[in-house]
PDB file of C-alpha atoms and ligand atoms in Angstrom:
ATOM      1  CA  MET A1407    -157.223  15.389 -17.051  1.00 43.00           C
ATOM      2  CA  ARG A1408    -155.702  17.904 -14.733  1.00 49.00           C
ATOM      3  CA  PHE A1409    -157.978  19.426 -12.123  1.00 50.00           C
ATOM      4  CA  THR A1410    -156.883  22.068  -9.727  1.00 48.00           C
ATOM      5  CA  GLY A1411    -158.894  24.206  -7.396  1.00 45.00           C
ATOM      6  CA  ARG A1412    -159.236  25.609  -3.939  1.00 45.00           C
ATOM      7  CA  GLY A1413    -161.111  24.012  -1.109  1.00 52.00           C
ATOM      8  CA  ALA A1414    -160.484  21.295   1.385  1.00 60.00           C
ATOM      9  CA  PRO A1415    -157.926  18.724   0.266  1.00 62.00           C
ATOM     10  CA  LYS A1416    -159.621  15.652  -1.099  1.00 75.00           C
ATOM     11  CA  THR A1417    -159.048  12.139   0.145  1.00 81.00           C
ATOM     12  CA  PRO A1418    -157.824   9.538  -2.357  1.00 78.00           C
ATOM     13  CA  ARG A1419    -161.354   8.129  -2.476  1.00 83.00           C
ATOM     14  CA  GLU A1420    -162.924  11.550  -3.153  1.00 86.00           C
ATOM     15  CA  SER A1421    -160.480  12.573  -5.864  1.00 84.00           C
ATOM     16  CA  ARG A1422    -160.733   9.218  -7.692  1.00 87.00           C
ATOM     17  CA  ARG A1423    -164.528   9.230  -7.394  1.00 88.00           C
ATOM     18  CA  GLU A1424    -164.776  12.758  -8.776  1.00 87.00           C
ATOM     19  CA  VAL A1425    -162.703  11.962 -11.856  1.00 86.00           C
ATOM     20  CA  LEU A1426    -164.378   8.609 -12.475  1.00 89.00           C
ATOM     21  CA  ASP A1427    -167.839  10.172 -12.311  1.00 86.00           C
ATOM     22  CA  ARG A1428    -166.791  12.684 -14.980  1.00 86.00           C
ATOM     23  CA  ILE A1429    -165.596  10.045 -17.427  1.00 85.00           C
ATOM     24  CA  SER A1430    -167.858   7.095 -16.735  1.00 82.00           C
ATOM     25  CA  PRO A1431    -171.237   6.658 -18.366  1.00 71.00           C
ATOM     26  CA  ALA A1432    -172.504   4.336 -15.646  1.00 72.00           C
ATOM     27  CA  SER A1433    -172.320   4.186 -11.898  1.00 83.00           C
ATOM     28  CA  LEU A1434    -169.297   2.085 -11.157  1.00 91.00           C
ATOM     29  CA  GLU A1435    -167.722   0.861  -7.976  1.00 93.00           C
ATOM     30  CA  LEU A1436    -164.117   1.893  -7.570  1.00 94.00           C
ATOM     31  CA  ALA A1437    -161.039  -0.070  -6.471  1.00 95.00           C
ATOM     32  CA  TRP A1438    -157.536   1.258  -5.843  1.00 94.00           C
ATOM     33  CA  LEU A1439    -154.288   0.372  -4.123  1.00 95.00           C
ATOM     34  CA  ARG A1440    -151.752   1.708  -1.713  1.00 94.00           C
ATOM     35  CA  GLN A1441    -148.915   1.579  -4.215  1.00 94.00           C
ATOM     36  CA  ILE A1442    -145.531   0.440  -2.923  1.00 95.00           C
ATOM     37  CA  HIS A1443    -143.297  -0.118  -6.012  1.00 95.00           C
ATOM     38  CA  SER A1444    -143.583  -3.899  -5.673  1.00 96.00           C
ATOM     39  CA  ASN A1445    -144.512  -6.829  -7.899  1.00 97.00           C
ATOM     40  CA  ARG A1446    -147.738  -7.573  -5.981  1.00 98.00           C
ATOM     41  CA  VAL A1447    -150.830  -8.159  -8.134  1.00 98.00           C
ATOM     42  CA  LEU A1448    -154.178  -8.312  -6.367  1.00 98.00           C
ATOM     43  CA  GLU A1449    -157.714  -9.237  -7.299  1.00 98.00           C
ATOM     44  CA  ALA A1450    -159.584  -5.964  -6.886  1.00 97.00           C
ATOM     45  CA  GLN A1451    -162.084  -5.382  -4.085  1.00 96.00           C
ATOM     46  CA  PRO A1452    -164.290  -2.289  -3.918  1.00 95.00           C
ATOM     47  CA  GLY A1453    -162.480   0.496  -2.063  1.00 93.00           C
ATOM     48  CA  LEU A1454    -158.832   0.369  -1.043  1.00 92.00           C
ATOM     49  CA  THR A1455    -157.903  -3.206  -1.922  1.00 89.00           C
ATOM     50  CA  ALA A1456    -154.528  -3.455  -0.105  1.00 94.00           C
ATOM     51  CA  GLU A1457    -150.849  -2.718  -0.715  1.00 96.00           C
ATOM     52  CA  GLY A1458    -149.644  -3.652  -4.169  1.00 97.00           C
ATOM     53  CA  ASP A1459    -149.032  -2.319  -7.662  1.00 97.00           C
ATOM     54  CA  ALA A1460    -151.505  -4.032  -9.961  1.00 98.00           C
ATOM     55  CA  LEU A1461    -155.209  -4.791  -9.736  1.00 98.00           C
ATOM     56  CA  TRP A1462    -157.269  -7.134 -11.849  1.00 98.00           C
ATOM     57  CA  THR A1463    -160.931  -8.004 -12.064  1.00 98.00           C
ATOM     58  CA  ASP A1464    -163.390  -9.971 -14.134  1.00 97.00           C
ATOM     59  CA  GLN A1465    -166.338  -8.247 -12.425  1.00 96.00           C
ATOM     60  CA  ARG A1466    -168.418  -5.866 -14.488  1.00 93.00           C
ATOM     61  CA  GLY A1467    -169.183  -2.586 -12.772  1.00 91.00           C
ATOM     62  CA  LEU A1468    -165.889  -2.398 -10.863  1.00 95.00           C
ATOM     63  CA  ALA A1469    -163.465   0.301 -12.086  1.00 95.00           C
ATOM     64  CA  LEU A1470    -159.771  -0.174 -11.322  1.00 96.00           C
ATOM     65  CA  CYS A1471    -157.645   2.892 -10.629  1.00 95.00           C
ATOM     66  CA  ILE A1472    -153.884   3.447 -10.678  1.00 95.00           C
ATOM     67  CA  ALA A1473    -152.265   6.766  -9.736  1.00 93.00           C
ATOM     68  CA  THR A1474    -148.966   7.888 -11.263  1.00 94.00           C
ATOM     69  CA  ALA A1475    -146.842  11.004 -11.581  1.00 93.00           C
ATOM     70  CA  ASP A1476    -143.939   9.846 -13.840  1.00 95.00           C
ATOM     71  CA  CYS A1477    -144.169   6.062 -13.324  1.00 96.00           C
ATOM     72  CA  VAL A1478    -145.766   4.071 -16.136  1.00 97.00           C
ATOM     73  CA  PRO A1479    -149.504   3.337 -15.967  1.00 97.00           C
ATOM     74  CA  ILE A1480    -150.497   0.223 -17.896  1.00 98.00           C
ATOM     75  CA  VAL A1481    -153.893  -1.253 -18.739  1.00 98.00           C
ATOM     76  CA  ILE A1482    -154.010  -4.886 -19.842  1.00 98.00           C
ATOM     77  CA  ALA A1483    -157.239  -6.361 -21.137  1.00 97.00           C
ATOM     78  CA  ALA A1484    -158.758  -9.542 -22.471  1.00 97.00           C
ATOM     79  CA  ALA A1485    -162.404  -9.903 -23.445  1.00 92.00           C
ATOM     80  CA  ASP A1486    -163.511 -10.773 -19.918  1.00 95.00           C
ATOM     81  CA  ARG A1487    -160.746  -9.552 -17.618  1.00 97.00           C
ATOM     82  CA  VAL A1488    -158.850  -6.314 -17.114  1.00 98.00           C
ATOM     83  CA  ALA A1489    -155.830  -5.197 -15.099  1.00 98.00           C
ATOM     84  CA  THR A1490    -154.224  -1.858 -14.246  1.00 98.00           C
ATOM     85  CA  VAL A1491    -150.542  -1.648 -13.346  1.00 98.00           C
ATOM     86  CA  HIS A1492    -148.270   0.938 -11.708  1.00 97.00           C
ATOM     87  CA  ALA A1493    -144.719   0.425 -12.980  1.00 98.00           C
ATOM     88  CA  GLY A1494    -141.850   2.634 -11.902  1.00 96.00           C
ATOM     89  CA  TRP A1495    -138.249   1.518 -12.237  1.00 97.00           C
ATOM     90  CA  ARG A1496    -138.449  -0.500  -9.031  1.00 97.00           C
ATOM     91  CA  GLY A1497    -141.584  -2.323 -10.154  1.00 97.00           C
ATOM     92  CA  ILE A1498    -140.150  -2.867 -13.632  1.00 98.00           C
ATOM     93  CA  ILE A1499    -137.064  -4.610 -12.260  1.00 97.00           C
ATOM     94  CA  ALA A1500    -139.117  -6.440  -9.601  1.00 97.00           C
ATOM     95  CA  GLY A1501    -141.304  -8.029 -12.297  1.00 98.00           C
ATOM     96  CA  ILE A1502    -144.665  -6.267 -11.884  1.00 98.00           C
ATOM     97  CA  VAL A1503    -145.334  -6.450 -15.653  1.00 98.00           C
ATOM     98  CA  SER A1504    -144.818 -10.188 -15.833  1.00 98.00           C
ATOM     99  CA  ALA A1505    -146.823 -10.752 -12.645  1.00 98.00           C
ATOM    100  CA  ALA A1506    -149.748  -8.803 -14.110  1.00 98.00           C
ATOM    101  CA  VAL A1507    -149.680 -10.657 -17.441  1.00 98.00           C
ATOM    102  CA  ASP A1508    -149.693 -13.907 -15.441  1.00 98.00           C
ATOM    103  CA  VAL A1509    -153.303 -13.355 -14.324  1.00 97.00           C
ATOM    104  CA  PHE A1510    -154.403 -13.822 -17.940  1.00 97.00           C
ATOM    105  CA  PRO A1511    -154.451 -17.302 -19.473  1.00 94.00           C
ATOM    106  CA  GLU A1512    -153.529 -16.282 -23.034  1.00 93.00           C
ATOM    107  CA  PRO A1513    -150.957 -13.477 -23.445  1.00 92.00           C
ATOM    108  CA  ALA A1514    -151.223 -13.474 -27.232  1.00 91.00           C
ATOM    109  CA  ARG A1515    -154.878 -12.402 -26.989  1.00 94.00           C
ATOM    110  CA  LEU A1516    -154.250  -9.384 -24.789  1.00 97.00           C
ATOM    111  CA  THR A1517    -154.237  -5.718 -25.585  1.00 97.00           C
ATOM    112  CA  ALA A1518    -151.963  -3.503 -23.485  1.00 98.00           C
ATOM    113  CA  TRP A1519    -152.010   0.290 -23.309  1.00 97.00           C
ATOM    114  CA  ILE A1520    -148.973   2.121 -21.949  1.00 97.00           C
ATOM    115  CA  GLY A1521    -150.073   5.498 -20.637  1.00 96.00           C
ATOM    116  CA  PRO A1522    -148.194   8.750 -20.124  1.00 95.00           C
ATOM    117  CA  ALA A1523    -144.985   8.484 -18.110  1.00 97.00           C
ATOM    118  CA  ILE A1524    -141.741  10.377 -17.859  1.00 96.00           C
ATOM    119  CA  GLY A1525    -139.854  10.159 -21.145  1.00 95.00           C
ATOM    120  CA  ALA A1526    -136.214   9.433 -21.825  1.00 94.00           C
ATOM    121  CA  CYS A1527    -135.948  13.175 -22.573  1.00 93.00           C
ATOM    122  CA  CYS A1528    -136.382  13.966 -18.872  1.00 94.00           C
ATOM    123  CA  TYR A1529    -135.661  10.807 -16.892  1.00 95.00           C
ATOM    124  CA  GLU A1530    -132.090  11.029 -15.699  1.00 95.00           C
ATOM    125  CA  VAL A1531    -130.978   8.126 -13.489  1.00 95.00           C
ATOM    126  CA  GLY A1532    -127.826   6.908 -11.760  1.00 95.00           C
ATOM    127  CA  GLU A1533    -125.516   4.385 -13.390  1.00 94.00           C
ATOM    128  CA  ASP A1534    -126.646   1.637 -11.040  1.00 96.00           C
ATOM    129  CA  VAL A1535    -130.344   2.164 -11.756  1.00 97.00           C
ATOM    130  CA  ALA A1536    -129.641   2.408 -15.497  1.00 96.00           C
ATOM    131  CA  THR A1537    -127.850  -0.942 -15.413  1.00 96.00           C
ATOM    132  CA  ARG A1538    -130.686  -2.630 -13.544  1.00 97.00           C
ATOM    133  CA  ILE A1539    -133.359  -1.246 -15.884  1.00 98.00           C
ATOM    134  CA  ALA A1540    -131.310  -2.345 -18.901  1.00 97.00           C
ATOM    135  CA  GLU A1541    -130.907  -5.862 -17.471  1.00 98.00           C
ATOM    136  CA  SER A1542    -134.674  -6.136 -16.951  1.00 98.00           C
ATOM    137  CA  ALA A1543    -135.477  -5.142 -20.545  1.00 98.00           C
ATOM    138  CA  SER A1544    -132.708  -4.216 -22.990  1.00 97.00           C
ATOM    139  CA  PRO A1545    -129.674  -1.885 -23.219  1.00 96.00           C
ATOM    140  CA  LYS A1546    -131.735  -0.026 -25.849  1.00 96.00           C
ATOM    141  CA  VAL A1547    -133.851   1.601 -23.123  1.00 97.00           C
ATOM    142  CA  ILE A1548    -130.851   3.568 -21.815  1.00 96.00           C
ATOM    143  CA  ASN A1549    -129.452   6.621 -23.562  1.00 91.00           C
ATOM    144  CA  ALA A1550    -125.928   7.061 -22.243  1.00 83.00           C
ATOM    145  CA  ASN A1551    -124.925   9.776 -24.730  1.00 75.00           C
ATOM    146  CA  THR A1552    -126.438  12.728 -22.981  1.00 63.00           C
ATOM    147  CA  GLY A1553    -123.229  14.230 -21.652  1.00 71.00           C
ATOM    148  CA  HIS A1554    -124.122  13.677 -18.011  1.00 81.00           C
ATOM    149  CA  ARG A1555    -125.952  10.843 -16.348  1.00 90.00           C
ATOM    150  CA  PRO A1556    -127.811   8.191 -18.343  1.00 95.00           C
ATOM    151  CA  HIS A1557    -131.427   8.699 -19.346  1.00 95.00           C
ATOM    152  CA  ALA A1558    -133.913   5.824 -19.185  1.00 96.00           C
ATOM    153  CA  ASP A1559    -137.027   5.115 -21.239  1.00 97.00           C
ATOM    154  CA  LEU A1560    -139.347   3.358 -18.787  1.00 97.00           C
ATOM    155  CA  SER A1561    -142.218   3.035 -21.283  1.00 97.00           C
ATOM    156  CA  LYS A1562    -139.906   1.315 -23.751  1.00 97.00           C
ATOM    157  CA  ALA A1563    -138.749  -1.064 -21.006  1.00 98.00           C
ATOM    158  CA  VAL A1564    -142.397  -1.955 -20.300  1.00 98.00           C
ATOM    159  CA  GLU A1565    -143.085  -2.413 -24.008  1.00 98.00           C
ATOM    160  CA  ILE A1566    -140.109  -4.777 -24.386  1.00 98.00           C
ATOM    161  CA  GLN A1567    -141.155  -6.795 -21.338  1.00 98.00           C
ATOM    162  CA  LEU A1568    -144.749  -7.106 -22.578  1.00 98.00           C
ATOM    163  CA  SER A1569    -143.574  -8.184 -26.006  1.00 97.00           C
ATOM    164  CA  ARG A1570    -141.280 -10.851 -24.537  1.00 97.00           C
ATOM    165  CA  LEU A1571    -144.195 -12.178 -22.490  1.00 97.00           C
ATOM    166  CA  GLY A1572    -146.125 -12.774 -25.706  1.00 97.00           C
ATOM    167  CA  VAL A1573    -148.365  -9.691 -25.766  1.00 97.00           C
ATOM    168  CA  GLU A1574    -148.684  -8.673 -29.415  1.00 96.00           C
ATOM    169  CA  ASP A1575    -151.099  -5.739 -29.347  1.00 97.00           C
ATOM    170  CA  ILE A1576    -149.257  -3.003 -27.429  1.00 98.00           C
ATOM    171  CA  ARG A1577    -150.311   0.634 -27.769  1.00 97.00           C
ATOM    172  CA  ARG A1578    -148.311   3.545 -26.427  1.00 94.00           C
ATOM    173  CA  LEU A1579    -150.186   6.735 -25.592  1.00 88.00           C
ATOM    174  CA  GLY A1580    -146.925   8.289 -24.575  1.00 73.00           C
ATOM    175  CA  GLU A1581    -146.597  11.893 -23.741  1.00 85.00           C
ATOM    176  CA  CYS A1582    -143.781  12.763 -21.347  1.00 95.00           C
ATOM    177  CA  THR A1583    -145.288  13.727 -17.992  1.00 94.00           C
ATOM    178  CA  ALA A1584    -142.386  16.095 -17.250  1.00 94.00           C
ATOM    179  CA  CYS A1585    -142.627  17.890 -20.634  1.00 94.00           C
ATOM    180  CA  ASP A1586    -146.424  18.197 -20.783  1.00 90.00           C
ATOM    181  CA  CYS A1587    -147.010  20.641 -17.933  1.00 87.00           C
ATOM    182  CA  ASP A1588    -150.454  21.684 -19.188  1.00 88.00           C
ATOM    183  CA  ARG A1589    -152.058  18.266 -18.993  1.00 88.00           C
ATOM    184  CA  LEU A1590    -150.008  15.968 -16.782  1.00 91.00           C
ATOM    185  CA  TRP A1591    -148.543  15.867 -13.302  1.00 91.00           C
ATOM    186  CA  SER A1592    -144.869  15.065 -12.858  1.00 92.00           C
ATOM    187  CA  TYR A1593    -143.017  14.225  -9.684  1.00 92.00           C
ATOM    188  CA  ARG A1594    -139.702  15.172 -11.263  1.00 90.00           C
ATOM    189  CA  ARG A1595    -141.079  18.568 -12.285  1.00 92.00           C
ATOM    190  CA  GLU A1596    -143.231  19.384  -9.279  1.00 89.00           C
ATOM    191  CA  GLY A1597    -141.712  17.432  -6.408  1.00 89.00           C
ATOM    192  CA  PRO A1598    -143.530  15.758  -3.533  1.00 86.00           C
ATOM    193  CA  GLY A1599    -146.506  18.131  -3.875  1.00 84.00           C
ATOM    194  CA  ALA A1600    -147.280  16.912  -7.404  1.00 86.00           C
ATOM    195  CA  GLY A1601    -150.790  15.738  -8.107  1.00 87.00           C
ATOM    196  CA  ARG A1602    -151.418  12.328  -9.597  1.00 89.00           C
ATOM    197  CA  ASN A1603    -152.449  11.226 -13.083  1.00 92.00           C
ATOM    198  CA  LEU A1604    -155.271   8.732 -12.699  1.00 93.00           C
ATOM    199  CA  THR A1605    -155.757   5.741 -14.993  1.00 94.00           C
ATOM    200  CA  PHE A1606    -159.061   3.873 -14.877  1.00 95.00           C
ATOM    201  CA  ALA A1607    -160.155   0.640 -16.516  1.00 95.00           C
ATOM    202  CA  TRP A1608    -163.354  -1.349 -16.306  1.00 94.00           C
ATOM    203  CA  ILE A1609    -165.267  -3.962 -18.252  1.00 94.00           C
ATOM    204  CA  SER A1610    -168.220  -2.308 -19.924  1.00 86.00           C
ATOM    205  CA  GLU A1611    -171.664  -3.838 -19.827  1.00 75.00           C
TER     206      GLU A1611
HETATM  207 ZN1   ZN B2657    -139.683  15.009 -21.275  1.00 69.16          ZN
END
């Protein structure tokens, strides 16, 4: 959902709260991170948990939130535990996906949703970054035949990593954030002033 409007700029807490209250049927507590493109996975606490790039909880009534604007948002869930992950190219090569799957005892019983991120259509990277992304997943995630610099498919890299970790049920909701200017924010398209796409996950009652 893309909200714009005039008025005083909202704090991260206010903007997350406003969106969550629109989509949630119940009153939920909210947990989020100061995201740093790392492989740090944290057990969620209400409010700003800490610095890191994935949150998990087995507490009902606590909604986890990840903010992205081209990076890949991921939700991973078992029957009694849920995690949200922020995975850009740095996190993907640092191992954030594997670190997040590690908080679940049985990877084969997980469902993972890969949310909207920048697509290979729009994600041009340098040769060095392309090589590192390919090494972390597969050469298949790099399209080198574009005439200029290579293009990388971050969502595909995440999907390959999840599959290798034993996750069988993987669902891609993939629109390209840079192409879909009506519904999604994109850092590549809008620059540092871009808004953020918010991904929430919680265990329902
Ligand atoms: Zn695109």
